[in-house]
Amino acid sequence: MMAVDYPAAKSVIMEEAMKKIKVTRTPKSRLSEVDFNNLVFGKKYADHMLVADFDGKEWKNAEILPFGHLSISPSNAAWHYGQAIFEGIKAYQDQEGNPMIFRPYDNYARFNISAERMGMPDVPEWLFIGGMAMLVDLDRGWVPGNPGCSLYLRPFMIAADEFIGVRPSDTYKFMIINSPSGPYFNKPIHLLVQDKYIRAFPGGVGYAKAAGNYGGTMYPTMQARKKGYDQILWVDGAEHKYLQECGTMNVFVVIGSRVFTPDLTNGTILAGVTRISVMEILGDMGLEVVEGPVSIDDVVKAWKDGSLREVFGTGTASSVAYVEQLDYKDHQIRLDTAKYDVSAEVINRLDAIRTGKAEDDKGWNFKI
């Protein structure tokens, strides 16, 4: 995939977006209210948002306007039946202070995969990619330049029918909001391997970025946090031993000279954009990446024989998160994250590409 330069006077998609998306600027920016040296993830929102409506046949009423509340009927179908999907994307500052969106086309493809699974319409490229580029350009002052910080982009779509009845909605609303954010985790994390509650089964919606996937994990995660854990590491529902995801992240395990990560075959885990980026970087580092079933029993065995080197999670929000403790039944696996050389190098290489410190020979950055 090649990077796309913007402004896109030469880009068909951007020309279409600029023709179809109305822009109403905020009369007063809230940028001065933000302390960019103390950003908390998901707490502050940029000046503008993008909104568009699907009327059952086509997308219309596309507009970038000042960030604000919506007026929605209590009978809105999304609230009652859960037709809601979203994505997480980040924009970074390059070395000249210009915004770059990291791999938005991969998120765009995954968004429409989620839409199909949830019985929702595709979102066109001019709206998702073009609208996002226009929005980031307008809110470019909100893209942090601080190390470890970014502008978090949240595209989402919800059912819009005012109808209480179990059927797919005919109408939908698509939006993008922006949030200048610091690190999701600011220290190594503790995980509980959950073998009672299940996140996803084959044939379900585990591979879709559907809101309900996260709603169903709230209670078990709340119970785990009461015990001091940061997230749950989910396992399969049949044998309760094969790793799936950890909270908001995909998971990687370094054993000896190889790196293991669960495969996507069963459709129970998300095809993470950071996940595939990390896999490519690990390959560039000369490491063998094994994509397949990963048993918690094998992880415990590797810990006992001393070959378990690292466990880390990857995701858009969390980037790369070190795991320093992993608890499974009677096993309390403690790891020295100060010795994490594999994931540390991954972080350095990934950060260098996303911020323009290194050449983007993979074409991952969408330049604004």
Short mmCIF file of C-alpha atoms in Angstrom, two decimals:
data_model
loop_
_atom_site.label_atom_id
_atom_site.label_comp_id
_atom_site.label_asym_id
_atom_site.label_seq_id
_atom_site.Cartn_x
_atom_site.Cartn_y
_atom_site.Cartn_z
CA MET A 1 0.00 0.00 0.00
CA MET A 2 1.43 3.35 -1.00
CA ALA A 3 1.14 6.54 1.04
CA VAL A 4 -1.27 9.17 -0.23
CA ASP A 5 -0.21 12.82 -0.22
CA TYR A 6 -2.61 15.63 0.75
CA PRO A 7 -3.90 18.25 -0.07
CA ALA A 8 -5.27 16.19 -2.87
CA ALA A 9 -5.86 18.52 -5.77
CA LYS A 10 -4.60 15.55 -7.79
CA SER A 11 -6.60 12.95 -5.87
CA VAL A 12 -9.97 11.84 -7.19
CA ILE A 13 -11.10 10.75 -3.72
CA MET A 14 -10.19 14.03 -2.10
CA GLU A 15 -11.81 16.01 -4.88
CA GLU A 16 -15.00 14.01 -4.39
CA ALA A 17 -14.84 14.51 -0.62
CA MET A 18 -14.38 18.25 -0.95
CA LYS A 19 -17.39 18.45 -3.27
CA LYS A 20 -19.67 16.38 -1.07
CA ILE A 21 -18.66 17.37 2.47
CA LYS A 22 -19.79 20.74 3.77
CA VAL A 23 -17.44 22.46 6.22
CA THR A 24 -18.71 24.68 9.03
CA ARG A 25 -15.86 25.97 11.18
CA THR A 26 -16.19 26.56 14.89
CA PRO A 27 -16.48 30.27 15.77
CA LYS A 28 -14.09 29.77 18.69
CA SER A 29 -11.41 27.13 19.09
CA ARG A 30 -11.01 25.31 22.43
CA LEU A 31 -7.38 24.50 21.69
CA SER A 32 -6.06 26.87 24.38
CA GLU A 33 -7.92 24.85 27.03
CA VAL A 34 -5.77 21.75 26.47
CA ASP A 35 -2.59 20.99 28.43
CA PHE A 36 -0.64 18.96 25.89
CA ASN A 37 1.91 18.02 28.55
CA ASN A 38 -0.75 16.18 30.56
CA LEU A 39 -2.96 14.38 28.08
CA VAL A 40 -5.26 11.64 29.36
CA PHE A 41 -6.53 9.13 26.81
CA GLY A 42 -10.07 9.81 25.61
CA LYS A 43 -10.88 12.83 27.79
CA LYS A 44 -10.57 15.84 25.46
CA TYR A 45 -12.05 16.29 21.99
CA ALA A 46 -10.96 18.48 19.10
CA ASP A 47 -12.93 21.41 17.70
CA HIS A 48 -14.71 19.57 14.89
CA MET A 49 -16.45 16.32 14.02
CA LEU A 50 -17.73 14.73 10.83
CA VAL A 51 -21.35 13.59 10.50
CA ALA A 52 -23.17 11.90 7.58
CA ASP A 53 -26.50 10.10 7.13
CA PHE A 54 -27.47 6.99 5.16
CA ASP A 55 -31.08 7.25 4.03
CA GLY A 56 -31.51 3.63 2.96
CA LYS A 57 -30.04 4.19 -0.49
CA GLU A 58 -27.12 6.62 -0.31
CA TRP A 59 -24.92 8.65 2.00
CA LYS A 60 -25.89 12.33 2.25
CA ASN A 61 -25.81 15.38 4.54
CA ALA A 62 -22.05 14.94 5.01
CA GLU A 63 -20.68 17.81 7.06
CA ILE A 64 -17.71 18.74 9.21
CA LEU A 65 -19.04 20.95 11.97
CA PRO A 66 -18.18 22.08 15.52
CA PHE A 67 -17.98 19.23 18.03
CA GLY A 68 -21.19 18.99 20.01
CA HIS A 69 -24.08 16.88 21.24
CA LEU A 70 -26.56 15.07 19.03
CA SER A 71 -30.34 14.92 19.30
CA ILE A 72 -31.41 11.26 19.03
CA SER A 73 -34.78 9.62 19.62
CA PRO A 74 -35.19 7.27 22.62
CA SER A 75 -36.42 4.70 20.06
CA ASN A 76 -33.11 4.76 18.17
CA ALA A 77 -32.47 1.18 17.03
CA ALA A 78 -28.77 1.19 17.98
CA TRP A 79 -29.60 1.64 21.66
CA HIS A 80 -31.99 -1.30 21.67
CA TYR A 81 -30.38 -3.84 19.34
CA GLY A 82 -26.68 -2.98 19.25
CA GLN A 83 -26.06 -2.16 15.59
CA ALA A 84 -22.94 -0.12 16.26
CA ILE A 85 -19.35 -0.43 15.01
CA PHE A 86 -16.23 1.71 15.33
CA GLU A 87 -12.55 2.03 14.50
CA GLY A 88 -9.50 3.44 16.24
CA ILE A 89 -6.88 5.29 14.18
CA LYS A 90 -4.06 7.65 15.10
CA ALA A 91 -2.50 10.73 13.54
CA TYR A 92 1.02 11.82 14.47
CA GLN A 93 3.19 14.83 13.79
CA ASP A 94 6.08 14.34 11.40
CA GLN A 95 9.44 16.05 11.95
CA GLU A 96 8.17 19.24 10.27
CA GLY A 97 5.05 19.37 12.44
CA ASN A 98 2.65 18.14 9.74
CA PRO A 99 -0.01 15.50 10.53
CA MET A 100 0.24 11.96 9.21
CA ILE A 101 -2.52 9.36 9.65
CA PHE A 102 -1.18 5.86 10.27
CA ARG A 103 -2.52 3.17 7.89
CA PRO A 104 -6.08 4.53 7.53
CA TYR A 105 -6.86 2.34 4.52
CA ASP A 106 -6.39 -0.79 6.64
CA ASN A 107 -8.89 0.54 9.17
CA TYR A 108 -11.21 1.52 6.34
CA ALA A 109 -11.20 -2.03 4.99
CA ARG A 110 -11.79 -3.48 8.47
CA PHE A 111 -14.60 -1.01 9.14
CA ASN A 112 -16.55 -2.24 6.15
CA ILE A 113 -15.89 -5.87 7.13
CA SER A 114 -17.46 -5.06 10.50
CA ALA A 115 -20.33 -3.28 8.74
CA GLU A 116 -21.07 -6.33 6.60
CA ARG A 117 -21.10 -8.64 9.64
CA MET A 118 -23.52 -6.34 11.48
CA GLY A 119 -25.88 -5.94 8.51
CA MET A 120 -24.89 -2.32 7.92
CA PRO A 121 -24.06 -0.46 4.68
CA ASP A 122 -20.53 0.13 3.39
CA VAL A 123 -19.09 3.57 3.98
CA PRO A 124 -17.58 4.98 0.76
CA GLU A 125 -13.93 5.93 0.48
CA TRP A 126 -14.64 9.62 -0.11
CA LEU A 127 -16.47 9.78 3.22
CA PHE A 128 -14.20 7.64 5.40
CA ILE A 129 -10.74 8.46 4.00
CA GLY A 130 -11.49 11.81 2.39
CA GLY A 131 -13.62 13.04 5.27
CA MET A 132 -11.01 11.97 7.81
CA ALA A 133 -8.23 13.75 5.91
CA MET A 134 -10.31 16.94 5.71
CA LEU A 135 -11.13 16.71 9.43
CA VAL A 136 -7.51 16.19 10.50
CA ASP A 137 -6.41 19.02 8.24
CA LEU A 138 -8.96 21.34 9.85
CA ASP A 139 -7.96 20.21 13.37
CA ARG A 140 -4.23 19.94 12.67
CA GLY A 141 -3.39 22.09 15.67
CA TRP A 142 -4.81 19.34 17.90
CA VAL A 143 -2.24 16.75 16.78
CA PRO A 144 0.25 16.50 19.68
CA GLY A 145 3.96 16.58 19.05
CA ASN A 146 4.87 15.19 22.48
CA PRO A 147 6.57 11.76 22.59
CA GLY A 148 4.05 8.97 23.02
CA CYS A 149 1.09 11.22 22.17
CA SER A 150 -1.18 11.35 19.13
CA LEU A 151 -4.54 12.48 17.82
CA TYR A 152 -6.84 9.51 18.30
CA LEU A 153 -9.46 9.27 15.55
CA ARG A 154 -12.74 7.47 16.24
CA PRO A 155 -14.88 6.73 13.16
CA PHE A 156 -18.13 4.98 14.09
CA MET A 157 -21.52 4.07 12.65
CA ILE A 158 -24.82 3.45 14.41
CA ALA A 159 -28.32 2.43 13.36
CA ALA A 160 -30.60 5.46 13.03
CA ASP A 161 -34.10 4.05 12.59
CA GLU A 162 -36.63 5.25 15.15
CA PHE A 163 -38.19 1.83 15.42
CA ILE A 164 -38.42 -0.83 18.13
CA GLY A 165 -38.36 -4.14 16.30
CA VAL A 166 -35.70 -6.78 15.76
CA ARG A 167 -34.51 -6.16 12.21
CA PRO A 168 -31.60 -4.34 10.56
CA SER A 169 -32.05 -0.60 10.48
CA ASP A 170 -32.72 1.05 7.12
CA THR A 171 -30.97 4.29 8.06
CA TYR A 172 -27.59 4.94 9.68
CA LYS A 173 -25.37 7.72 10.99
CA PHE A 174 -21.61 7.80 10.40
CA MET A 175 -19.34 10.05 12.43
CA ILE A 176 -15.68 10.77 13.16
CA ILE A 177 -14.51 12.48 16.34
CA ASN A 178 -10.93 13.33 17.33
CA SER A 179 -9.21 13.20 20.71
CA PRO A 180 -5.65 14.37 21.52
CA SER A 181 -4.38 11.58 23.74
CA GLY A 182 -1.47 10.40 25.79
CA PRO A 183 -0.46 6.76 26.32
CA TYR A 184 -3.29 4.29 27.05
CA PHE A 185 -1.02 2.49 29.52
CA ASN A 186 1.77 4.44 31.18
CA LYS A 187 3.35 1.41 32.88
CA PRO A 188 3.70 -2.35 32.34
CA ILE A 189 0.44 -4.20 32.85
CA HIS A 190 -0.92 -7.18 34.79
CA LEU A 191 -3.21 -9.67 33.01
CA LEU A 192 -5.63 -12.28 34.31
CA VAL A 193 -6.14 -15.29 32.06
CA GLN A 194 -9.93 -15.62 32.10
CA ASP A 195 -11.17 -19.18 31.76
CA LYS A 196 -14.74 -18.72 33.05
CA TYR A 197 -16.20 -15.95 30.90
CA ILE A 198 -15.79 -16.07 27.12
CA ARG A 199 -15.32 -13.16 24.72
CA ALA A 200 -15.92 -14.85 21.37
CA PHE A 201 -16.78 -18.17 19.67
CA PRO A 202 -16.22 -19.28 16.06
CA GLY A 203 -19.14 -18.08 13.97
CA GLY A 204 -19.70 -15.07 16.19
CA VAL A 205 -18.66 -11.44 15.81
CA GLY A 206 -15.26 -11.59 17.51
CA TYR A 207 -13.47 -10.44 14.36
CA ALA A 208 -15.73 -7.38 13.96
CA LYS A 209 -15.11 -4.15 15.80
CA ALA A 210 -18.66 -4.13 17.10
CA ALA A 211 -19.58 -2.19 20.22
CA GLY A 212 -21.26 -5.26 21.75
CA ASN A 213 -17.95 -7.15 21.80
CA TYR A 214 -16.68 -4.66 24.34
CA GLY A 215 -19.94 -4.35 26.27
CA GLY A 216 -19.90 -8.07 27.00
CA THR A 217 -16.44 -7.85 28.57
CA MET A 218 -17.24 -5.07 31.02
CA TYR A 219 -18.40 -7.16 33.98
CA PRO A 220 -15.53 -9.70 33.93
CA THR A 221 -13.02 -6.89 33.44
CA MET A 222 -14.53 -4.94 36.32
CA GLN A 223 -14.14 -7.99 38.57
CA ALA A 224 -10.55 -8.46 37.43
CA ARG A 225 -9.67 -4.83 38.13
CA LYS A 226 -10.99 -5.17 41.67
CA LYS A 227 -8.28 -7.81 42.10
CA GLY A 228 -5.58 -5.48 40.75
CA TYR A 229 -5.40 -6.56 37.11
CA ASP A 230 -5.34 -4.11 34.21
CA GLN A 231 -6.93 -6.34 31.59
CA ILE A 232 -8.18 -9.84 30.89
CA LEU A 233 -6.39 -12.23 28.55
CA TRP A 234 -9.24 -14.13 26.91
CA VAL A 235 -9.03 -17.78 25.87
CA ASP A 236 -11.19 -19.91 23.59
CA GLY A 237 -14.64 -21.10 24.61
CA ALA A 238 -14.20 -24.80 23.74
CA GLU A 239 -11.05 -25.89 25.55
CA HIS A 240 -10.41 -22.75 27.61
CA LYS A 241 -6.70 -22.76 26.85
CA TYR A 242 -5.95 -21.08 23.51
CA LEU A 243 -5.12 -17.37 23.71
CA GLN A 244 -7.36 -14.89 21.89
CA GLU A 245 -7.07 -11.19 22.81
CA CYS A 246 -6.17 -9.23 25.92
CA GLY A 247 -8.74 -6.51 26.59
CA THR A 248 -8.22 -3.91 23.89
CA MET A 249 -5.17 -5.60 22.35
CA ASN A 250 -3.81 -8.50 20.36
CA VAL A 251 -1.20 -10.55 22.21
CA PHE A 252 2.37 -11.65 21.38
CA VAL A 253 4.55 -14.13 23.26
CA VAL A 254 8.33 -14.33 22.79
CA ILE A 255 9.66 -17.82 23.52
CA GLY A 256 13.31 -18.41 22.76
CA SER A 257 14.09 -16.95 19.33
CA ARG A 258 10.51 -17.11 18.04
CA VAL A 259 7.49 -14.83 18.47
CA PHE A 260 4.03 -16.39 18.72
CA THR A 261 0.66 -14.72 18.15
CA PRO A 262 -2.85 -16.19 17.76
CA ASP A 263 -4.04 -16.59 14.17
CA LEU A 264 -7.25 -15.21 12.69
CA THR A 265 -8.58 -18.53 11.36
CA ASN A 266 -11.52 -18.97 13.73
CA GLY A 267 -12.79 -15.40 13.39
CA THR A 268 -12.63 -14.85 17.15
CA ILE A 269 -10.07 -12.06 17.32
CA LEU A 270 -9.65 -8.69 15.69
CA ALA A 271 -7.29 -8.33 12.74
CA GLY A 272 -5.36 -5.54 14.43
CA VAL A 273 -3.64 -2.93 12.28
CA THR A 274 -0.93 -2.53 14.90
CA ARG A 275 -0.74 -6.33 15.08
CA ILE A 276 0.08 -6.73 11.39
CA SER A 277 2.47 -3.76 11.54
CA VAL A 278 4.34 -5.35 14.46
CA MET A 279 4.50 -8.68 12.61
CA GLU A 280 6.11 -6.96 9.63
CA ILE A 281 8.60 -5.15 11.85
CA LEU A 282 9.49 -8.38 13.67
CA GLY A 283 10.18 -9.94 10.28
CA ASP A 284 12.41 -6.99 9.39
CA MET A 285 14.29 -7.66 12.63
CA GLY A 286 15.02 -11.18 11.43
CA LEU A 287 12.73 -12.90 13.92
CA GLU A 288 10.48 -15.83 13.09
CA VAL A 289 6.82 -14.96 13.72
CA VAL A 290 4.60 -17.99 14.29
CA GLU A 291 0.94 -17.20 13.62
CA GLY A 292 -1.24 -20.01 14.94
CA PRO A 293 -2.88 -21.48 18.06
CA VAL A 294 -1.07 -20.37 21.22
CA SER A 295 -1.81 -22.48 24.30
CA ILE A 296 -1.59 -21.02 27.79
CA ASP A 297 -0.12 -24.38 28.81
CA ASP A 298 2.81 -23.76 26.45
CA VAL A 299 3.29 -20.29 27.92
CA VAL A 300 3.39 -21.72 31.45
CA LYS A 301 5.82 -24.44 30.34
CA ALA A 302 8.12 -21.86 28.72
CA TRP A 303 8.02 -19.77 31.88
CA LYS A 304 8.98 -22.77 33.99
CA ASP A 305 11.88 -23.79 31.75
CA GLY A 306 13.14 -20.21 31.40
CA SER A 307 12.52 -19.78 27.66
CA LEU A 308 9.64 -17.28 28.06
CA ARG A 309 11.24 -13.91 27.34
CA GLU A 310 8.39 -11.47 26.78
CA VAL A 311 4.63 -11.08 26.64
CA PHE A 312 3.21 -7.89 25.13
CA GLY A 313 -0.02 -6.52 23.72
CA THR A 314 -0.55 -4.42 20.60
CA GLY A 315 -3.38 -2.12 19.61
CA THR A 316 -4.07 1.33 18.20
CA ALA A 317 -4.91 2.81 21.59
CA SER A 318 -2.21 1.00 23.55
CA SER A 319 0.43 0.80 20.79
CA VAL A 320 2.78 -1.78 22.36
CA ALA A 321 2.20 -2.59 26.02
CA TYR A 322 4.59 -4.63 28.16
CA VAL A 323 3.06 -7.38 30.31
CA GLU A 324 4.95 -7.82 33.56
CA GLN A 325 2.57 -10.27 35.24
CA LEU A 326 0.30 -12.96 33.85
CA ASP A 327 -1.87 -14.96 36.24
CA TYR A 328 -3.44 -18.27 35.27
CA LYS A 329 -5.05 -20.51 37.89
CA ASP A 330 -2.29 -21.14 40.45
CA HIS A 331 0.47 -19.79 38.22
CA GLN A 332 1.71 -16.24 38.76
CA ILE A 333 4.03 -15.52 35.85
CA ARG A 334 6.25 -12.54 36.57
CA LEU A 335 8.50 -11.08 33.91
CA ASP A 336 11.27 -8.48 34.04
CA THR A 337 10.18 -5.87 31.50
CA ALA A 338 13.53 -4.09 31.88
CA LYS A 339 14.94 -6.96 29.82
CA TYR A 340 12.36 -6.66 27.02
CA ASP A 341 14.64 -6.08 24.04
CA VAL A 342 12.37 -7.44 21.29
CA SER A 343 9.30 -5.30 21.99
CA ALA A 344 11.50 -2.32 22.88
CA GLU A 345 13.03 -2.44 19.42
CA VAL A 346 9.57 -2.85 17.87
CA ILE A 347 8.38 0.29 19.68
CA ASN A 348 11.40 2.27 18.49
CA ARG A 349 10.97 1.22 14.86
CA LEU A 350 7.21 1.70 14.84
CA ASP A 351 7.47 5.14 16.46
CA ALA A 352 10.16 6.21 14.00
CA ILE A 353 7.93 5.37 11.01
CA ARG A 354 4.79 6.96 12.48
CA THR A 355 6.55 10.23 13.28
CA GLY A 356 8.70 10.53 10.17
CA LYS A 357 12.01 9.89 11.95
CA ALA A 358 12.60 6.92 9.65
CA GLU A 359 11.80 6.48 5.98
CA ASP A 360 8.30 5.16 5.39
CA ASP A 361 9.33 2.60 2.79
CA LYS A 362 6.19 0.58 3.55
CA GLY A 363 3.81 3.37 2.54
CA TRP A 364 1.99 3.31 5.87
CA ASN A 365 1.55 7.05 6.44
CA PHE A 366 -1.21 9.13 4.89
CA LYS A 367 0.34 12.59 4.77
CA ILE A 368 -1.87 15.59 5.39
#
